[in-house]
Amino acid sequence: DAGVTQSPTHLIKTRGQQVTLRCSPKSGHDTVSWYQQALGQGPQFIFQYYEEEERQRGNFPDRFSGHQFPNYSSELNVNALLLGDSALYLCASSLGSGETQYFGPGTRLLVL
Amino acid sequence: GENVEQHPSTLSVQEGDSAVIKCTYSDSASNYFPWYKQELGKRPQLIIDIRSNVGEKKDQRIAVTLNKTAKHFSLHITETQPEDSAVYFCAPNTNAGKSTFGDGTTLTVKP
């Protein structure tokens, strides 16, 4: 039974570029949430996807967008990258919202 | 939005002692209260959670207590071991699924 997986593990981009991060949920899970974790801070909720729709959103600009596919996997897209977008991006899956979440290993993004 | 505060921000104990971390939240709609452990360079891992209809839950050396009236819940670790050293996060959650993480507590257990 595979846990939550994310790709890529590391990524280096320059300011103004766009990036796409990918997440495959734990088997049997249908809900995917994305978080941004800056160094030394707690994860910050970006948004949650369920039934291919964004259900909840945190305090992030619309440069951050996402998508969920019929197989429940998800993508996080960030446009017009800023230096401040450098962080660990975590994906978490659950069976429904408000339920136990399991985190993936994260994608470490560095914006130069 | 939800305001979450964790105390203390750092905690140092001797091996074998107990450790307690408190989390205060503001959203009365919160009904799921997990604690995560995050070791350096790794993903957050759920260590214990509690729902709003329960006041206390225990799993071996780890326990969580909830006071819904006062809007706080606490993590209790007994007989601490060096491998308990990590950053601990609380993350109260509503039915709608929005988790708000605290700023974390760095626990150091000295051998």
mmCIF file of N, CA, C and O in Angstrom, chain B residues 4-106:
data_model
loop_
_atom_site.group_PDB
_atom_site.id
_atom_site.type_symbol
_atom_site.label_atom_id
_atom_site.label_comp_id
_atom_site.label_asym_id
_atom_site.label_seq_id
_atom_site.Cartn_x
_atom_site.Cartn_y
_atom_site.Cartn_z
ATOM 1 N N VAL B 4 -3.940 30.194 16.095
ATOM 2 C CA VAL B 4 -3.414 29.063 16.859
ATOM 3 C C VAL B 4 -2.098 29.464 17.509
ATOM 4 O O VAL B 4 -1.216 30.006 16.842
ATOM 5 N N GLU B 5 -1.991 29.211 18.788
ATOM 6 C CA GLU B 5 -0.764 29.512 19.517
ATOM 7 C C GLU B 5 -0.277 28.279 20.256
ATOM 8 O O GLU B 5 -1.063 27.585 20.909
ATOM 9 N N GLN B 6 1.011 28.031 20.166
ATOM 10 C CA GLN B 6 1.623 26.909 20.866
ATOM 11 C C GLN B 6 2.596 27.444 21.912
ATOM 12 O O GLN B 6 3.326 28.400 21.658
ATOM 13 N N HIS B 7 2.626 26.776 23.060
ATOM 14 C CA HIS B 7 3.570 27.151 24.110
ATOM 15 C C HIS B 7 4.075 25.893 24.813
ATOM 16 O O HIS B 7 3.290 24.959 25.038
ATOM 17 N N PRO B 8 5.365 25.827 25.148
ATOM 18 C CA PRO B 8 6.380 26.837 24.832
ATOM 19 C C PRO B 8 6.889 26.659 23.409
ATOM 20 O O PRO B 8 6.540 25.696 22.738
ATOM 21 N N SER B 9 7.708 27.579 22.944
ATOM 22 C CA SER B 9 8.280 27.447 21.604
ATOM 23 C C SER B 9 9.491 26.504 21.629
ATOM 24 O O SER B 9 9.799 25.866 20.620
ATOM 25 N N THR B 10 10.180 26.445 22.758
ATOM 26 C CA THR B 10 11.268 25.474 22.931
ATOM 27 C C THR B 10 11.127 24.840 24.303
ATOM 28 O O THR B 10 10.665 25.474 25.261
ATOM 29 N N LEU B 11 11.531 23.583 24.380
ATOM 30 C CA LEU B 11 11.406 22.837 25.628
ATOM 31 C C LEU B 11 12.576 21.855 25.703
ATOM 32 O O LEU B 11 12.802 21.081 24.777
ATOM 33 N N SER B 12 13.310 21.932 26.800
ATOM 34 C CA SER B 12 14.443 21.036 27.005
ATOM 35 C C SER B 12 14.208 20.247 28.284
ATOM 36 O O SER B 12 13.939 20.836 29.334
ATOM 37 N N VAL B 13 14.283 18.910 28.194
ATOM 38 C CA VAL B 13 14.048 18.061 29.363
ATOM 39 C C VAL B 13 15.142 16.998 29.435
ATOM 40 O O VAL B 13 15.818 16.710 28.440
ATOM 41 N N GLN B 14 15.291 16.427 30.618
ATOM 42 C CA GLN B 14 16.209 15.313 30.796
ATOM 43 C C GLN B 14 15.493 14.018 30.400
ATOM 44 O O GLN B 14 14.267 13.878 30.600
ATOM 45 N N GLU B 15 16.251 13.099 29.864
ATOM 46 C CA GLU B 15 15.673 11.795 29.514
ATOM 47 C C GLU B 15 14.952 11.207 30.713
ATOM 48 O O GLU B 15 15.470 11.218 31.838
ATOM 49 N N GLY B 16 13.747 10.704 30.463
ATOM 50 C CA GLY B 16 12.948 10.132 31.536
ATOM 51 C C GLY B 16 11.933 11.084 32.133
ATOM 52 O O GLY B 16 10.967 10.650 32.774
ATOM 53 N N ASP B 17 12.143 12.392 31.926
ATOM 54 C CA ASP B 17 11.185 13.376 32.424
ATOM 55 C C ASP B 17 9.965 13.430 31.514
ATOM 56 O O ASP B 17 9.950 12.847 30.428
ATOM 57 N N SER B 18 8.949 14.173 31.957
ATOM 58 C CA SER B 18 7.751 14.381 31.140
ATOM 59 C C SER B 18 7.828 15.723 30.416
ATOM 60 O O SER B 18 8.519 16.640 30.876
ATOM 61 N N ALA B 19 7.114 15.821 29.300
ATOM 62 C CA ALA B 19 7.044 17.066 28.530
ATOM 63 C C ALA B 19 5.578 17.358 28.226
ATOM 64 O O ALA B 19 4.816 16.441 27.897
ATOM 65 N N VAL B 20 5.210 18.634 28.330
ATOM 66 C CA VAL B 20 3.836 19.051 28.035
ATOM 67 C C VAL B 20 3.871 20.255 27.108
ATOM 68 O O VAL B 20 4.586 21.223 27.370
ATOM 69 N N ILE B 21 3.119 20.200 26.033
ATOM 70 C CA ILE B 21 3.013 21.302 25.078
ATOM 71 C C ILE B 21 1.539 21.662 24.950
ATOM 72 O O ILE B 21 0.692 20.787 24.786
ATOM 73 N N LYS B 22 1.263 22.957 25.016
ATOM 74 C CA LYS B 22 -0.128 23.422 24.997
ATOM 75 C C LYS B 22 -0.423 24.162 23.702
ATOM 76 O O LYS B 22 0.414 24.903 23.195
ATOM 77 N N CYS B 23 -1.622 23.942 23.188
ATOM 78 C CA CYS B 23 -2.067 24.597 21.963
ATOM 79 C C CYS B 23 -3.404 25.280 22.213
ATOM 80 O O CYS B 23 -4.360 24.632 22.669
ATOM 81 N N THR B 24 -3.459 26.570 21.928
ATOM 82 C CA THR B 24 -4.683 27.344 22.097
ATOM 83 C C THR B 24 -5.204 27.749 20.724
ATOM 84 O O THR B 24 -4.413 28.169 19.872
ATOM 85 N N TYR B 25 -6.501 27.612 20.506
ATOM 86 C CA TYR B 25 -7.081 27.955 19.210
ATOM 87 C C TYR B 25 -8.276 28.878 19.400
ATOM 88 O O TYR B 25 -8.796 29.030 20.503
ATOM 89 N N SER B 26 -8.736 29.492 18.311
ATOM 90 C CA SER B 26 -9.799 30.489 18.438
ATOM 91 C C SER B 26 -11.118 30.072 17.784
ATOM 92 O O SER B 26 -12.184 30.544 18.197
ATOM 93 N N ASP B 27 -11.073 29.180 16.773
ATOM 94 C CA ASP B 27 -12.274 28.853 16.013
ATOM 95 C C ASP B 27 -13.096 27.786 16.741
ATOM 96 O O ASP B 27 -12.667 26.638 16.852
ATOM 97 N N SER B 28 -14.260 28.161 17.209
ATOM 98 C CA SER B 28 -15.098 27.221 17.952
ATOM 99 C C SER B 28 -15.624 26.097 17.061
ATOM 100 O O SER B 28 -16.152 25.103 17.560
ATOM 101 N N ALA B 29 -15.493 26.244 15.729
ATOM 102 C CA ALA B 29 -15.929 25.190 14.814
ATOM 103 C C ALA B 29 -14.905 24.062 14.705
ATOM 104 O O ALA B 29 -15.184 23.013 14.117
ATOM 105 N N SER B 30 -13.719 24.270 15.266
ATOM 106 C CA SER B 30 -12.695 23.216 15.229
ATOM 107 C C SER B 30 -13.196 21.995 15.971
ATOM 108 O O SER B 30 -13.728 22.107 17.086
ATOM 109 N N ASN B 31 -13.050 20.832 15.347
ATOM 110 C CA ASN B 31 -13.551 19.619 15.991
ATOM 111 C C ASN B 31 -12.617 18.432 15.848
ATOM 112 O O ASN B 31 -12.955 17.309 16.220
ATOM 113 N N TYR B 32 -11.438 18.666 15.296
ATOM 114 C CA TYR B 32 -10.446 17.601 15.160
ATOM 115 C C TYR B 32 -9.103 18.186 15.530
ATOM 116 O O TYR B 32 -8.717 19.254 15.023
ATOM 117 N N PHE B 33 -8.376 17.496 16.438
ATOM 118 C CA PHE B 33 -7.205 18.106 17.062
ATOM 119 C C PHE B 33 -6.018 17.145 17.023
ATOM 120 O O PHE B 33 -5.817 16.346 17.928
ATOM 121 N N PRO B 34 -5.207 17.234 15.969
ATOM 122 C CA PRO B 34 -4.049 16.350 15.855
ATOM 123 C C PRO B 34 -2.757 17.016 16.336
ATOM 124 O O PRO B 34 -2.641 18.242 16.358
ATOM 125 N N TRP B 35 -1.809 16.173 16.671
ATOM 126 C CA TRP B 35 -0.442 16.593 16.949
ATOM 127 C C TRP B 35 0.484 15.873 15.970
ATOM 128 O O TRP B 35 0.349 14.665 15.767
ATOM 129 N N TYR B 36 1.424 16.643 15.396
ATOM 130 C CA TYR B 36 2.388 16.085 14.462
ATOM 131 C C TYR B 36 3.794 16.236 15.015
ATOM 132 O O TYR B 36 4.112 17.218 15.681
ATOM 133 N N LYS B 37 4.636 15.283 14.664
ATOM 134 C CA LYS B 37 6.064 15.329 14.992
ATOM 135 C C LYS B 37 6.821 15.460 13.690
ATOM 136 O O LYS B 37 6.553 14.726 12.728
ATOM 137 N N GLN B 38 7.743 16.414 13.648
ATOM 138 C CA GLN B 38 8.533 16.593 12.435
ATOM 139 C C GLN B 38 10.011 16.602 12.790
ATOM 140 O O GLN B 38 10.486 17.507 13.487
ATOM 141 N N GLU B 39 10.721 15.603 12.305
ATOM 142 C CA GLU B 39 12.172 15.563 12.482
ATOM 143 C C GLU B 39 12.820 16.342 11.351
ATOM 144 O O GLU B 39 12.225 16.553 10.288
ATOM 145 N N LEU B 40 14.043 16.766 11.581
ATOM 146 C CA LEU B 40 14.734 17.633 10.642
ATOM 147 C C LEU B 40 14.787 17.014 9.246
ATOM 148 O O LEU B 40 15.254 15.882 9.074
ATOM 149 N N GLY B 41 14.276 17.761 8.259
ATOM 150 C CA GLY B 41 14.327 17.301 6.877
ATOM 151 C C GLY B 41 13.300 16.255 6.496
ATOM 152 O O GLY B 41 13.332 15.714 5.400
ATOM 153 N N LYS B 42 12.370 15.985 7.419
ATOM 154 C CA LYS B 42 11.366 14.946 7.136
ATOM 155 C C LYS B 42 9.953 15.526 7.131
ATOM 156 O O LYS B 42 9.749 16.685 7.482
ATOM 157 N N ARG B 43 9.010 14.704 6.743
ATOM 158 C CA ARG B 43 7.618 15.133 6.680
ATOM 159 C C ARG B 43 6.994 15.124 8.068
ATOM 160 O O ARG B 43 7.434 14.373 8.942
ATOM 161 N N PRO B 44 5.951 15.928 8.297
ATOM 162 C CA PRO B 44 5.219 15.838 9.572
ATOM 163 C C PRO B 44 4.549 14.470 9.661
ATOM 164 O O PRO B 44 3.982 13.979 8.674
ATOM 165 N N GLN B 45 4.616 13.877 10.852
ATOM 166 C CA GLN B 45 3.970 12.581 11.064
ATOM 167 C C GLN B 45 2.983 12.703 12.213
ATOM 168 O O GLN B 45 3.340 13.206 13.287
ATOM 169 N N LEU B 46 1.778 12.220 11.990
ATOM 170 C CA LEU B 46 0.759 12.230 13.026
ATOM 171 C C LEU B 46 1.190 11.321 14.176
ATOM 172 O O LEU B 46 1.566 10.163 13.949
ATOM 173 N N ILE B 47 1.148 11.843 15.407
ATOM 174 C CA ILE B 47 1.499 11.002 16.544
ATOM 175 C C ILE B 47 0.288 10.690 17.418
ATOM 176 O O ILE B 47 0.216 9.634 18.039
ATOM 177 N N ILE B 48 -0.666 11.597 17.462
ATOM 178 C CA ILE B 48 -1.889 11.342 18.205
ATOM 179 C C ILE B 48 -2.912 12.395 17.817
ATOM 180 O O ILE B 48 -2.543 13.497 17.427
ATOM 181 N N ASP B 49 -4.173 12.036 17.877
ATOM 182 C CA ASP B 49 -5.230 13.003 17.565
ATOM 183 C C ASP B 49 -6.437 12.735 18.462
ATOM 184 O O ASP B 49 -6.551 11.671 19.075
ATOM 185 N N ILE B 50 -7.329 13.716 18.524
ATOM 186 C CA ILE B 50 -8.514 13.581 19.355
ATOM 187 C C ILE B 50 -9.654 14.341 18.684
ATOM 188 O O ILE B 50 -9.424 15.343 18.012
ATOM 189 N N ARG B 51 -10.852 13.845 18.889
ATOM 190 C CA ARG B 51 -12.045 14.507 18.335
ATOM 191 C C ARG B 51 -12.744 15.260 19.455
ATOM 192 O O ARG B 51 -12.532 15.006 20.634
ATOM 193 N N SER B 52 -13.639 16.150 19.064
ATOM 194 C CA SER B 52 -14.221 17.081 20.043
ATOM 195 C C SER B 52 -15.153 16.424 21.038
ATOM 196 O O SER B 52 -15.500 17.020 22.051
ATOM 197 N N ASN B 53 -15.572 15.185 20.773
ATOM 198 C CA ASN B 53 -16.474 14.513 21.709
ATOM 199 C C ASN B 53 -15.728 13.685 22.753
ATOM 200 O O ASN B 53 -16.340 12.953 23.535
ATOM 201 N N VAL B 54 -14.396 13.815 22.765
ATOM 202 C CA VAL B 54 -13.565 13.061 23.697
ATOM 203 C C VAL B 54 -12.679 14.034 24.463
ATOM 204 O O VAL B 54 -12.190 15.008 23.891
ATOM 205 N N GLY B 55 -12.460 13.790 25.753
ATOM 206 C CA GLY B 55 -11.656 14.712 26.549
ATOM 207 C C GLY B 55 -10.193 14.330 26.642
ATOM 208 O O GLY B 55 -9.347 15.184 26.849
ATOM 209 N N GLU B 56 -9.909 13.022 26.506
ATOM 210 C CA GLU B 56 -8.534 12.575 26.655
ATOM 211 C C GLU B 56 -8.322 11.300 25.847
ATOM 212 O O GLU B 56 -9.223 10.473 25.709
ATOM 213 N N LYS B 57 -7.112 11.153 25.336
ATOM 214 C CA LYS B 57 -6.753 9.942 24.594
ATOM 215 C C LYS B 57 -5.304 9.616 24.887
ATOM 216 O O LYS B 57 -4.474 10.525 24.956
ATOM 217 N N LYS B 58 -5.020 8.347 25.050
ATOM 218 C CA LYS B 58 -3.657 7.955 25.395
ATOM 219 C C LYS B 58 -3.182 6.835 24.489
ATOM 220 O O LYS B 58 -3.954 5.937 24.127
ATOM 221 N N ASP B 59 -1.897 6.901 24.123
ATOM 222 C CA ASP B 59 -1.278 5.850 23.312
ATOM 223 C C ASP B 59 0.137 5.646 23.849
ATOM 224 O O ASP B 59 1.039 6.390 23.521
ATOM 225 N N GLN B 60 0.270 4.669 24.707
ATOM 226 C CA GLN B 60 1.553 4.340 25.345
ATOM 227 C C GLN B 60 2.084 5.570 26.083
ATOM 228 O O GLN B 60 1.448 6.023 27.039
ATOM 229 N N ARG B 61 3.221 6.129 25.676
ATOM 230 C CA ARG B 61 3.815 7.257 26.412
ATOM 231 C C ARG B 61 3.225 8.608 26.023
ATOM 232 O O ARG B 61 3.600 9.635 26.590
ATOM 233 N N ILE B 62 2.337 8.616 25.065
ATOM 234 C CA ILE B 62 1.806 9.877 24.540
ATOM 235 C C ILE B 62 0.319 10.007 24.867
ATOM 236 O O ILE B 62 -0.425 9.029 24.748
ATOM 237 N N ALA B 63 -0.083 11.210 25.253
ATOM 238 C CA ALA B 63 -1.488 11.466 25.539
ATOM 239 C C ALA B 63 -1.850 12.860 25.053
ATOM 240 O O ALA B 63 -0.988 13.742 24.939
ATOM 241 N N VAL B 64 -3.132 13.047 24.752
ATOM 242 C CA VAL B 64 -3.643 14.361 24.387
ATOM 243 C C VAL B 64 -4.881 14.616 25.241
ATOM 244 O O VAL B 64 -5.712 13.727 25.431
ATOM 245 N N THR B 65 -4.975 15.842 25.768
ATOM 246 C CA THR B 65 -6.155 16.255 26.524
ATOM 247 C C THR B 65 -6.776 17.454 25.836
ATOM 248 O O THR B 65 -6.071 18.289 25.262
ATOM 249 N N LEU B 66 -8.086 17.545 25.871
ATOM 250 C CA LEU B 66 -8.816 18.608 25.186
ATOM 251 C C LEU B 66 -9.755 19.298 26.146
ATOM 252 O O LEU B 66 -10.509 18.661 26.880
ATOM 253 N N ASN B 67 -9.721 20.624 26.134
ATOM 254 C CA ASN B 67 -10.677 21.442 26.877
ATOM 255 C C ASN B 67 -11.367 22.334 25.862
ATOM 256 O O ASN B 67 -10.861 23.398 25.502
ATOM 257 N N LYS B 68 -12.526 21.895 25.367
ATOM 258 C CA LYS B 68 -13.226 22.643 24.312
ATOM 259 C C LYS B 68 -13.759 23.976 24.815
ATOM 260 O O LYS B 68 -13.825 24.949 24.058
ATOM 261 N N THR B 69 -14.146 23.999 26.070
ATOM 262 C CA THR B 69 -14.687 25.243 26.634
ATOM 263 C C THR B 69 -13.630 26.333 26.620
ATOM 264 O O THR B 69 -13.892 27.472 26.226
ATOM 265 N N ALA B 70 -12.435 25.968 27.035
ATOM 266 C CA ALA B 70 -11.335 26.927 27.101
ATOM 267 C C ALA B 70 -10.580 27.023 25.774
ATOM 268 O O ALA B 70 -9.693 27.859 25.637
ATOM 269 N N LYS B 71 -10.924 26.171 24.812
ATOM 270 C CA LYS B 71 -10.295 26.148 23.490
ATOM 271 C C LYS B 71 -8.790 25.923 23.579
ATOM 272 O O LYS B 71 -7.984 26.724 23.067
ATOM 273 N N HIS B 72 -8.420 24.855 24.241
ATOM 274 C CA HIS B 72 -7.021 24.462 24.206
ATOM 275 C C HIS B 72 -6.905 22.948 24.328
ATOM 276 O O HIS B 72 -7.805 22.269 24.861
ATOM 277 N N PHE B 73 -5.825 22.428 23.763
ATOM 278 C CA PHE B 73 -5.518 21.010 23.921
ATOM 279 C C PHE B 73 -4.019 20.858 24.102
ATOM 280 O O PHE B 73 -3.247 21.714 23.668
ATOM 281 N N SER B 74 -3.644 19.804 24.790
ATOM 282 C CA SER B 74 -2.248 19.642 25.184
ATOM 283 C C SER B 74 -1.711 18.260 24.820
ATOM 284 O O SER B 74 -2.442 17.274 24.848
ATOM 285 N N LEU B 75 -0.424 18.242 24.516
ATOM 286 C CA LEU B 75 0.300 16.999 24.239
ATOM 287 C C LEU B 75 1.137 16.670 25.466
ATOM 288 O O LEU B 75 1.854 17.525 25.969
ATOM 289 N N HIS B 76 1.040 15.437 25.930
ATOM 290 C CA HIS B 76 1.799 14.982 27.084
ATOM 291 C C HIS B 76 2.665 13.797 26.648
ATOM 292 O O HIS B 76 2.138 12.820 26.105
ATOM 293 N N ILE B 77 3.966 13.914 26.894
ATOM 294 C CA ILE B 77 4.885 12.806 26.618
ATOM 295 C C ILE B 77 5.542 12.422 27.935
ATOM 296 O O ILE B 77 6.170 13.270 28.580
ATOM 297 N N THR B 78 5.387 11.176 28.330
ATOM 298 C CA THR B 78 6.019 10.700 29.571
ATOM 299 C C THR B 78 7.257 9.876 29.235
ATOM 300 O O THR B 78 7.428 9.416 28.102
ATOM 301 N N GLU B 79 8.122 9.725 30.225
ATOM 302 C CA GLU B 79 9.349 8.918 30.075
ATOM 303 C C GLU B 79 10.070 9.247 28.769
ATOM 304 O O GLU B 79 10.358 8.370 27.955
ATOM 305 N N THR B 80 10.363 10.534 28.586
ATOM 306 C CA THR B 80 10.944 10.982 27.319
ATOM 307 C C THR B 80 12.261 10.281 27.013
ATOM 308 O O THR B 80 13.032 9.915 27.919
ATOM 309 N N GLN B 81 12.502 10.109 25.711
ATOM 310 C CA GLN B 81 13.713 9.461 25.212
ATOM 311 C C GLN B 81 14.372 10.399 24.196
ATOM 312 O O GLN B 81 13.694 11.241 23.606
ATOM 313 N N PRO B 82 15.680 10.254 23.971
ATOM 314 C CA PRO B 82 16.366 11.138 23.012
ATOM 315 C C PRO B 82 15.696 11.152 21.633
ATOM 316 O O PRO B 82 15.659 12.193 20.977
ATOM 317 N N GLU B 83 15.111 10.022 21.221
ATOM 318 C CA GLU B 83 14.461 9.981 19.904
ATOM 319 C C GLU B 83 13.142 10.760 19.857
ATOM 320 O O GLU B 83 12.545 10.909 18.786
ATOM 321 N N ASP B 84 12.698 11.263 21.001
ATOM 322 C CA ASP B 84 11.523 12.146 21.017
ATOM 323 C C ASP B 84 11.908 13.572 20.606
ATOM 324 O O ASP B 84 11.018 14.406 20.371
ATOM 325 N N SER B 85 13.199 13.851 20.522
ATOM 326 C CA SER B 85 13.655 15.181 20.121
ATOM 327 C C SER B 85 13.204 15.476 18.688
ATOM 328 O O SER B 85 13.499 14.708 17.768
ATOM 329 N N ALA B 86 12.465 16.571 18.510
ATOM 330 C CA ALA B 86 11.889 16.933 17.212
ATOM 331 C C ALA B 86 11.117 18.232 17.389
ATOM 332 O O ALA B 86 11.064 18.790 18.485
ATOM 333 N N VAL B 87 10.497 18.688 16.306
ATOM 334 C CA VAL B 87 9.563 19.813 16.394
ATOM 335 C C VAL B 87 8.147 19.240 16.382
ATOM 336 O O VAL B 87 7.824 18.374 15.565
ATOM 337 N N TYR B 88 7.322 19.708 17.314
ATOM 338 C CA TYR B 88 5.946 19.242 17.435
ATOM 339 C C TYR B 88 4.983 20.361 17.045
ATOM 340 O O TYR B 88 5.146 21.500 17.474
ATOM 341 N N PHE B 89 3.997 20.004 16.232
ATOM 342 C CA PHE B 89 2.994 20.969 15.774
ATOM 343 C C PHE B 89 1.598 20.513 16.154
ATOM 344 O O PHE B 89 1.260 19.336 15.994
ATOM 345 N N CYS B 90 0.783 21.464 16.614
ATOM 346 C CA CYS B 90 -0.638 21.197 16.722
ATOM 347 C C CYS B 90 -1.292 21.778 15.466
ATOM 348 O O CYS B 90 -0.758 22.713 14.864
ATOM 349 N N ALA B 91 -2.455 21.237 15.094
ATOM 350 C CA ALA B 91 -3.101 21.687 13.850
ATOM 351 C C ALA B 91 -4.607 21.498 13.940
ATOM 352 O O ALA B 91 -5.173 20.615 13.279
ATOM 353 N N PRO B 92 -5.294 22.327 14.758
ATOM 354 C CA PRO B 92 -6.751 22.183 14.846
ATOM 355 C C PRO B 92 -7.410 22.307 13.481
ATOM 356 O O PRO B 92 -6.962 23.065 12.620
ATOM 357 N N ASN B 93 -8.493 21.562 13.317
ATOM 358 C CA ASN B 93 -9.090 21.358 12.001
ATOM 359 C C ASN B 93 -10.604 21.417 12.129
ATOM 360 O O ASN B 93 -11.173 20.896 13.081
ATOM 361 N N THR B 94 -11.242 22.054 11.147
ATOM 362 C CA THR B 94 -12.699 22.078 11.129
ATOM 363 C C THR B 94 -13.216 20.979 10.202
ATOM 364 O O THR B 94 -12.459 20.396 9.432
ATOM 365 N N ASN B 95 -14.517 20.728 10.257
ATOM 366 C CA ASN B 95 -15.139 19.759 9.353
ATOM 367 C C ASN B 95 -14.897 20.116 7.897
ATOM 368 O O ASN B 95 -14.834 19.247 7.035
ATOM 369 N N ALA B 96 -14.773 21.403 7.632
ATOM 370 C CA ALA B 96 -14.565 21.854 6.263
ATOM 371 C C ALA B 96 -13.186 21.477 5.757
ATOM 372 O O ALA B 96 -12.930 21.552 4.568
ATOM 373 N N GLY B 97 -12.298 21.107 6.671
ATOM 374 C CA GLY B 97 -11.015 20.571 6.240
ATOM 375 C C GLY B 97 -9.852 21.535 6.263
ATOM 376 O O GLY B 97 -8.763 21.197 5.833
ATOM 377 N N LYS B 98 -10.036 22.724 6.787
ATOM 378 C CA LYS B 98 -8.928 23.678 6.803
ATOM 379 C C LYS B 98 -8.131 23.509 8.082
ATOM 380 O O LYS B 98 -8.645 23.724 9.180
ATOM 381 N N SER B 99 -6.878 23.110 7.936
ATOM 382 C CA SER B 99 -5.989 22.938 9.079
ATOM 383 C C SER B 99 -5.164 24.189 9.286
ATOM 384 O O SER B 99 -4.634 24.741 8.326
ATOM 385 N N THR B 100 -5.031 24.615 10.531
ATOM 386 C CA THR B 100 -4.152 25.728 10.858
ATOM 387 C C THR B 100 -3.094 25.219 11.809
ATOM 388 O O THR B 100 -3.414 24.825 12.935
ATOM 389 N N PHE B 101 -1.849 25.241 11.369
ATOM 390 C CA PHE B 101 -0.756 24.740 12.182
ATOM 391 C C PHE B 101 -0.248 25.826 13.132
ATOM 392 O O PHE B 101 -0.210 27.015 12.778
ATOM 393 N N GLY B 102 0.159 25.400 14.308
ATOM 394 C CA GLY B 102 0.870 26.288 15.207
ATOM 395 C C GLY B 102 2.282 26.512 14.699
ATOM 396 O O GLY B 102 2.697 25.918 13.697
ATOM 397 N N ASP B 103 3.039 27.359 15.414
ATOM 398 C CA ASP B 103 4.401 27.673 14.991
ATOM 399 C C ASP B 103 5.425 26.609 15.389
ATOM 400 O O ASP B 103 6.584 26.702 15.024
ATOM 401 N N GLY B 104 4.969 25.628 16.160
ATOM 402 C CA GLY B 104 5.855 24.525 16.513
ATOM 403 C C GLY B 104 6.543 24.704 17.849
ATOM 404 O O GLY B 104 6.775 25.824 18.311
ATOM 405 N N THR B 105 6.855 23.565 18.463
ATOM 406 C CA THR B 105 7.627 23.521 19.709
ATOM 407 C C THR B 105 8.817 22.602 19.475
ATOM 408 O O THR B 105 8.636 21.441 19.093
ATOM 409 N N THR B 106 10.005 23.140 19.679
ATOM 410 C CA THR B 106 11.213 22.327 19.528
ATOM 411 C C THR B 106 11.519 21.653 20.851
ATOM 412 O O THR B 106 11.820 22.325 21.840
#
